[in-house]
mmCIF file of C-alpha atoms in Angstrom:
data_model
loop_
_atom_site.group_PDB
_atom_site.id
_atom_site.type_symbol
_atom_site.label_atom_id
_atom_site.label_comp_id
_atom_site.label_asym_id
_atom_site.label_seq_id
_atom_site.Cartn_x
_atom_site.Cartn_y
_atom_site.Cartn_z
ATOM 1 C CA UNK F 203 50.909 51.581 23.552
ATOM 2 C CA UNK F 204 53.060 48.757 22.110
ATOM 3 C CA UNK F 205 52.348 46.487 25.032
ATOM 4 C CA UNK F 206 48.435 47.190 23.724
ATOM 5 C CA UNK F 207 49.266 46.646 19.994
ATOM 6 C CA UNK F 208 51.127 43.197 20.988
ATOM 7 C CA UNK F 209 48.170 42.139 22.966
ATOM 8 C CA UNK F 210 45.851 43.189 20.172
ATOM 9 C CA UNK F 211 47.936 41.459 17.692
ATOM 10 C CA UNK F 212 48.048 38.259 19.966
ATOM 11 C CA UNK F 213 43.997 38.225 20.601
ATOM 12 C CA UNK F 214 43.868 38.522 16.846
ATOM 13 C CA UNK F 215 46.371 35.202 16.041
ATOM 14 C CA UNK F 216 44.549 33.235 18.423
ATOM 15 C CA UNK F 217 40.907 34.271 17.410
ATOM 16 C CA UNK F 218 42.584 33.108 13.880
ATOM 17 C CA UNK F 219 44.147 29.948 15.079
ATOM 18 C CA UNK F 220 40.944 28.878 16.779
ATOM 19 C CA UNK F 221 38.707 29.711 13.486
ATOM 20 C CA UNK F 222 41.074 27.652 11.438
ATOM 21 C CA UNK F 223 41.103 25.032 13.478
ATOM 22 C CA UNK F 224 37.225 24.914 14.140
ATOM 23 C CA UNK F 225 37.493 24.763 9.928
ATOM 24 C CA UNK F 226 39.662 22.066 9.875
ATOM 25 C CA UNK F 227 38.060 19.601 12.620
ATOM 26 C CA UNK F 228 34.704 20.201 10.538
ATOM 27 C CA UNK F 229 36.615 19.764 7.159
ATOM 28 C CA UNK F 230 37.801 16.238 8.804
ATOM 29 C CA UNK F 231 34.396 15.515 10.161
ATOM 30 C CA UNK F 232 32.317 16.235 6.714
ATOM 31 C CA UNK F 233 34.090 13.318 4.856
ATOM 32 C CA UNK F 234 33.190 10.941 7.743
ATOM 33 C CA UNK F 235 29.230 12.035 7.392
ATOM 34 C CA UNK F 236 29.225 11.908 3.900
ATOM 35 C CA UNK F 237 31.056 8.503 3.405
ATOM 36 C CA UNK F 238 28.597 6.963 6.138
ATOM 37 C CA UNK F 239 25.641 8.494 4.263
ATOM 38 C CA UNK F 240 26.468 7.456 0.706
ATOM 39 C CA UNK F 241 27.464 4.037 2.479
ATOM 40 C CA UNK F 242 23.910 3.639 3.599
ATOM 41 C CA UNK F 243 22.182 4.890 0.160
ATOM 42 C CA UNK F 244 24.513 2.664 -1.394
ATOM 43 C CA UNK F 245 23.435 -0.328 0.440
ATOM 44 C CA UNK F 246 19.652 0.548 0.218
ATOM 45 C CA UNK F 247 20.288 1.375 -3.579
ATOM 46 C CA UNK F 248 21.688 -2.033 -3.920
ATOM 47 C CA UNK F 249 18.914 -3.452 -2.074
ATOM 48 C CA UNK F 250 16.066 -1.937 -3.549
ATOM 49 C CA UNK F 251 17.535 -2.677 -7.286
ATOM 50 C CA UNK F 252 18.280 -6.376 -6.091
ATOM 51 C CA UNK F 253 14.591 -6.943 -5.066
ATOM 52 C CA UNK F 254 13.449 -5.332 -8.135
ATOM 53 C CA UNK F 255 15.173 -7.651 -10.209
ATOM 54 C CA UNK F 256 14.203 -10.588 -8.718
ATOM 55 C CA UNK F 257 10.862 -9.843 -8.493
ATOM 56 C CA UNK F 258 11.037 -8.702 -12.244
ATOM 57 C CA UNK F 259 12.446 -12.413 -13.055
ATOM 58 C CA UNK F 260 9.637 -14.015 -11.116
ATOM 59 C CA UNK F 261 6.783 -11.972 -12.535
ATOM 60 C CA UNK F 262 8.533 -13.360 -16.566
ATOM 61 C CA UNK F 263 8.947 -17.078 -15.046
ATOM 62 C CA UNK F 264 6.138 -17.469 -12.537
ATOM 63 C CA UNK F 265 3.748 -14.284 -13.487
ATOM 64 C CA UNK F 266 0.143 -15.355 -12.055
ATOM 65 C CA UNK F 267 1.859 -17.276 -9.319
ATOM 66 C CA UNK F 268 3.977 -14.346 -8.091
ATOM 67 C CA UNK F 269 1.059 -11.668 -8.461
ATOM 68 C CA UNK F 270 -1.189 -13.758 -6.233
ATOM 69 C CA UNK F 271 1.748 -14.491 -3.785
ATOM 70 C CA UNK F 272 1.855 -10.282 -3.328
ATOM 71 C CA UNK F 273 -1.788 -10.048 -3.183
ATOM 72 C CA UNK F 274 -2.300 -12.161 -0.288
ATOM 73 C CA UNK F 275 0.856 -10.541 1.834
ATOM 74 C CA UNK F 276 -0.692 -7.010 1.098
ATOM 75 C CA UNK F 277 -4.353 -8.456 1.597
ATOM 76 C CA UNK F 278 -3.853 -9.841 4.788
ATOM 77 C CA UNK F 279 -1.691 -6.858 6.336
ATOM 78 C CA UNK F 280 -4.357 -4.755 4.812
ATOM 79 C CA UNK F 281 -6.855 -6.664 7.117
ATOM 80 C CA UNK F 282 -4.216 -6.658 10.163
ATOM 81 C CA UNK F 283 -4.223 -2.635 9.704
ATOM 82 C CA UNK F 284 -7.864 -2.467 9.449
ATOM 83 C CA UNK F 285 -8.357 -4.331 12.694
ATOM 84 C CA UNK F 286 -6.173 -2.132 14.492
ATOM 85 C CA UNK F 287 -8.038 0.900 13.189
ATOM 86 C CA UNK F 288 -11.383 -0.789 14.416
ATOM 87 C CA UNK F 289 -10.150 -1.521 17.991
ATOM 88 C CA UNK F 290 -8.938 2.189 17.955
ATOM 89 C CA UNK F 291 -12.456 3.409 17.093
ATOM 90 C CA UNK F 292 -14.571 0.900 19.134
ATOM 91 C CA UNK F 293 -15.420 0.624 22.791
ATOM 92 C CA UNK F 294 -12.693 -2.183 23.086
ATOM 93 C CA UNK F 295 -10.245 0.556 22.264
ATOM 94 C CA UNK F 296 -8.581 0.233 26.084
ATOM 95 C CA UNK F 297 -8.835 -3.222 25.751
ATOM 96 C CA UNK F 298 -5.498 -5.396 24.347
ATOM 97 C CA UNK F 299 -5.911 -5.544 20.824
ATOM 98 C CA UNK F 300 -6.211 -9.496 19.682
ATOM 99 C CA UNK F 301 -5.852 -10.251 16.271
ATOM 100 C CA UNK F 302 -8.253 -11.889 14.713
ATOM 101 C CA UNK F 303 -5.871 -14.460 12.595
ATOM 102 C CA UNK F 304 -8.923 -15.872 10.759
ATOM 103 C CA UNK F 305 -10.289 -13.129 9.352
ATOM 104 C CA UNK F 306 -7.168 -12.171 7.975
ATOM 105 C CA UNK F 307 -6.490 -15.360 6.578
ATOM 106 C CA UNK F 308 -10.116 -15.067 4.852
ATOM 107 C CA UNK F 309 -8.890 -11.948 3.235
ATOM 108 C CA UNK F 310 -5.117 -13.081 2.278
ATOM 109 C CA UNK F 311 -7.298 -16.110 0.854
ATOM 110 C CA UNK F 312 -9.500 -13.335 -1.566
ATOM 111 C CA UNK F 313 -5.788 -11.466 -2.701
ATOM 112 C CA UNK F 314 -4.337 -15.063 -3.239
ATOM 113 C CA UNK F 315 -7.136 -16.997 -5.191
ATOM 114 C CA UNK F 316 -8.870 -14.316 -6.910
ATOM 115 C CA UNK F 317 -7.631 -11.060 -6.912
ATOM 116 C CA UNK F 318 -4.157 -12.079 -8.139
ATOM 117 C CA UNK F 319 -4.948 -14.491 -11.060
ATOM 118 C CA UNK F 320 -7.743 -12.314 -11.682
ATOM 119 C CA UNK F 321 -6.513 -9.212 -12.166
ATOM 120 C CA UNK F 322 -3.366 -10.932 -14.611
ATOM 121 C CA UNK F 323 -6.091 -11.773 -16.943
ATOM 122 C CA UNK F 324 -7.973 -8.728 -16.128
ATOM 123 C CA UNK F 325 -5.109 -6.195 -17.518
ATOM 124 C CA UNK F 326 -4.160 -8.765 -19.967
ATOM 125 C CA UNK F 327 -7.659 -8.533 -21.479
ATOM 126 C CA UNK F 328 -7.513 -4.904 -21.494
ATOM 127 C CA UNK F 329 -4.671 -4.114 -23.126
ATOM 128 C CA UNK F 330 -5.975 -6.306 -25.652
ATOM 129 C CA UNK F 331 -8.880 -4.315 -25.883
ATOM 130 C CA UNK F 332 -7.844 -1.174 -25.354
ATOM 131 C CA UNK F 333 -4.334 -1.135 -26.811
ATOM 132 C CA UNK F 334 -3.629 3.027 -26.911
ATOM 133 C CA UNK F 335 -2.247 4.746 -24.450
ATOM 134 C CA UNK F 336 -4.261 8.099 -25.005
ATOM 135 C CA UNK F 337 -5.829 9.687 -22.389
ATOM 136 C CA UNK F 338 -9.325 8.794 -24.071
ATOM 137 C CA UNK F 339 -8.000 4.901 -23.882
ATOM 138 C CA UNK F 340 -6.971 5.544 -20.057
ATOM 139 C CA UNK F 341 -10.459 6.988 -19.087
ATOM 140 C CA UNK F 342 -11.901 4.015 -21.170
ATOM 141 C CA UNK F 343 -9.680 1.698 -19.401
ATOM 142 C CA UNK F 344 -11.065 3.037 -15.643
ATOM 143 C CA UNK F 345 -14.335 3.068 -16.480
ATOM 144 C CA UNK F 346 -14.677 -0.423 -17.617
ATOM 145 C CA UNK F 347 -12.332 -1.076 -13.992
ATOM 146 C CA UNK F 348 -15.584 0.401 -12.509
ATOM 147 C CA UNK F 349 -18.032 -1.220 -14.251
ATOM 148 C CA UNK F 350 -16.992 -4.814 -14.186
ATOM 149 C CA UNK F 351 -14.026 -5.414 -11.902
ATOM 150 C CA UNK F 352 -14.360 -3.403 -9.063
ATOM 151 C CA UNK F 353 -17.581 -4.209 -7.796
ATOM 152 C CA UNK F 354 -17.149 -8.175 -8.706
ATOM 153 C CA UNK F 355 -14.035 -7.800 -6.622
ATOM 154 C CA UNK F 356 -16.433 -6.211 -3.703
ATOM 155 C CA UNK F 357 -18.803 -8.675 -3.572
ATOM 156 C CA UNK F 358 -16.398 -11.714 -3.321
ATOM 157 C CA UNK F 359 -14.852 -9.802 -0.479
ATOM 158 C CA UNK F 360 -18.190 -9.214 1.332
ATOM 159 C CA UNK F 361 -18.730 -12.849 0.604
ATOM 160 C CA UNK F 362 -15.457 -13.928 2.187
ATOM 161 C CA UNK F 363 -16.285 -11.748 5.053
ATOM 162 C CA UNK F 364 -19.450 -13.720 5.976
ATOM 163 C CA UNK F 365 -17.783 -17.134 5.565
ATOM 164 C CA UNK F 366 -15.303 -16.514 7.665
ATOM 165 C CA UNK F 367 -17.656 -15.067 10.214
ATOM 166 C CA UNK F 368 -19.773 -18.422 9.836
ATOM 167 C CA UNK F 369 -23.188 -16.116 8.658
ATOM 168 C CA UNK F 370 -22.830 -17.154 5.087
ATOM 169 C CA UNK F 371 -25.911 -17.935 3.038
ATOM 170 C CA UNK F 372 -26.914 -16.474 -0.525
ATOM 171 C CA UNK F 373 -29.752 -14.279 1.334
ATOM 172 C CA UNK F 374 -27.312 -12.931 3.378
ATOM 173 C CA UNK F 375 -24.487 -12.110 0.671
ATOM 174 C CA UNK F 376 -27.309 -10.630 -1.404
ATOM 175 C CA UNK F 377 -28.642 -8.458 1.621
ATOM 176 C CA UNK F 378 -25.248 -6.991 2.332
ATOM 177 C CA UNK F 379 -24.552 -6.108 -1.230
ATOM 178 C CA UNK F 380 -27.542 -4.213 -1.397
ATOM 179 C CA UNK F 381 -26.563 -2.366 1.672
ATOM 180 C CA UNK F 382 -22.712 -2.163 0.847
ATOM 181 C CA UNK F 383 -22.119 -1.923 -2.440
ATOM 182 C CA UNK F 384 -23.889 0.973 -3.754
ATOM 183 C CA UNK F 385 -21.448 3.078 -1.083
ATOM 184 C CA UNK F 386 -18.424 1.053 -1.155
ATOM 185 C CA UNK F 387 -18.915 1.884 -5.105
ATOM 186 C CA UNK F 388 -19.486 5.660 -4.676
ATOM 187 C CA UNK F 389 -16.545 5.668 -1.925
ATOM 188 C CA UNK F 390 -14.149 3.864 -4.820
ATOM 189 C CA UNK F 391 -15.210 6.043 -7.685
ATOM 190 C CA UNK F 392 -13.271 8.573 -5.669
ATOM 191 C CA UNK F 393 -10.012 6.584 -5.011
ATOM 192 C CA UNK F 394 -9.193 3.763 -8.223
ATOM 193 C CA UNK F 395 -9.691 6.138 -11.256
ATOM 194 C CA UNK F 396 -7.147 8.224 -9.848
ATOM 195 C CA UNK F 397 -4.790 4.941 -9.204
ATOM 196 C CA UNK F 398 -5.816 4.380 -12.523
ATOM 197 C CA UNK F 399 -5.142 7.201 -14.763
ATOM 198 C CA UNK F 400 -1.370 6.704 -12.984
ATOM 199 C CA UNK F 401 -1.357 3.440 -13.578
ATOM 200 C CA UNK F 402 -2.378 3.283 -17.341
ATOM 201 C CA UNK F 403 -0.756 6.952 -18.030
ATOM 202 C CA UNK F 404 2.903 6.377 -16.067
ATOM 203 C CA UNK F 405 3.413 1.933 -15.226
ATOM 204 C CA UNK F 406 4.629 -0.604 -17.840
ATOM 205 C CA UNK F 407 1.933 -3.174 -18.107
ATOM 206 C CA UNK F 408 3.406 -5.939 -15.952
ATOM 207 C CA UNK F 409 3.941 -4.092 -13.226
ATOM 208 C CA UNK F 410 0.280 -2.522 -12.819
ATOM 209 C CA UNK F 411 -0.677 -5.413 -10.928
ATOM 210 C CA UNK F 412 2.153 -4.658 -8.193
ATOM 211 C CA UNK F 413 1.424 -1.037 -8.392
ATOM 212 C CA UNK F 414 -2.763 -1.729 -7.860
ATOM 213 C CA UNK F 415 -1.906 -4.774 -5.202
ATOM 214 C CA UNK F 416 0.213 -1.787 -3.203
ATOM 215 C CA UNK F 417 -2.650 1.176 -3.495
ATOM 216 C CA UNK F 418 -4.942 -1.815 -2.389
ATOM 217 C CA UNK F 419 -3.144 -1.799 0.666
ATOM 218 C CA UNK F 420 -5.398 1.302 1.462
ATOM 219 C CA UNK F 421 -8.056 0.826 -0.267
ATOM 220 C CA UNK F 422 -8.469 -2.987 1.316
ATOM 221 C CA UNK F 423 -8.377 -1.360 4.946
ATOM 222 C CA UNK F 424 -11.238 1.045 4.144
ATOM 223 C CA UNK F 425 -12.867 -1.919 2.457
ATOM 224 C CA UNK F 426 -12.636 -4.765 5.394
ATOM 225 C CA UNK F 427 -14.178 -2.174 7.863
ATOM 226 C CA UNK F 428 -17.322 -1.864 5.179
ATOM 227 C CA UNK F 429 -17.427 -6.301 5.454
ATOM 228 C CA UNK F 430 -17.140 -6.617 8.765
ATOM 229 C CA UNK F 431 -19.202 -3.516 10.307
ATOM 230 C CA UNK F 432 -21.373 -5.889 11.205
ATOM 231 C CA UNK F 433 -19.209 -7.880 13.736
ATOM 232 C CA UNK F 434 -18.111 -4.566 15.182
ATOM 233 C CA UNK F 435 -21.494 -3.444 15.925
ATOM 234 C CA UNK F 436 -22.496 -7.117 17.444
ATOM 235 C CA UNK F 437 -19.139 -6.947 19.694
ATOM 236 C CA UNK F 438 -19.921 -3.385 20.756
ATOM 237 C CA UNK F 439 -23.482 -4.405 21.789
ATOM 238 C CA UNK F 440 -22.129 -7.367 24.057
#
């Protein structure tokens, strides 16, 4: 019986010694894990907030200059994206996908000459206007976004569309915003008053234009497959 109780008492010392030291080794390990973790926050922290500031200093100095600058980066990977989705979706789909680099430029052309100056003196204008911040203002605010400077925006991107695809003309521009527009409109009415409401409700001022050049990141995608449905169609036939 003793010989049992020793044995019994020496299973139990070693089950013990094992627990504590499985405890221990993760007690040592836990510090490692969390020091490499906070090291990486840390460095993103530091990286994020170090962007942010410099693009906050560039949008005081250089304010139209660095909101077109954004517009065409995000316009043409916006057209890049859109590409990719069509050769996905088309017939050419086991094909290599080739990029076509002039129809993006066409587009990062739009975000850089008109969409960003534009829309500086666009949200300029309408704070002027509409100065509150109510949520009456902010629905007053998105409505006159899709009245006036949504669908002007739409047609200079069909436009760009057929100039860089060399079918240009005014009959041509006009034809395709009769066919586009009403449904690129409808399609839009669903997407920017929401961006909107955040954006007047929730973003200081100077930074709506980054916040609206980022959601038109999507919006631009959905947008350049509406232009250039046409060349799709014409590829897919040949």
């Amino acid at each position: 019986g003793g010989d049992d109780n020793d044995e019994s008492n020496n299973n139990e010392d070693y089950q013990e010694q094992v627990v504590l030291t499985a405890t221990t080794e993760e007690q040592e390990q836990q510090p490692k894990l969390s020091s490499s973790s906070l090291s990486r926050l840390g460095l993103l922290t530091t990286t994020m907030s170090f962007m942010g500031n410099s693009y906050a200093t560039s949008l005081q100095q250089y304010p139209i200059l660095t909101k077109s600058i954004t517009a065409c980066l995000i316009f043409g990977l916006s057209d890049y994206l859109a590409q990719k989705v069509e050769t996905k979706s088309s017939e050419e789909k086991k094909k290599a996908f080739v990029f076509n680099i002039r129809r993006a430029v066409a587009s990062s052309i739009v975000g850089l000459c008109y969409f960003g100056p534009v829309s500086h003196y666009w949200y300029d204008m309408i704070f002027k206007i509409l100065p509150g911040t109510s949520i009456y203002s902010t629905l007053q605010k998105a409505a006159m976004g899709q009245i006036f400077f949504g669908p002007s925006f739409t047609c200079i991107f069909f436009a760009s569309a057929l100039v860089q695809s060399k079918t240009f003309s005014l009959q041509n521009w006009m034809n395709k915003i009769r066919s586009d527009l009403p449904s690129a409109w409808l399609a839009g009415c669903g997407f920017w008053p929401l961006v909107d409401l955040v954006s007047y409700g929730f973003i200081s001022p100077q930074y709506i234009p980054l916040f609206i050049n980022i959601m038109s990141l999507v919006w631009n995608i959905y947008l350049s497959l509406v232009a250039n449905k046409q060349q799709l169609l014409k590829k897919e036939k040949n």
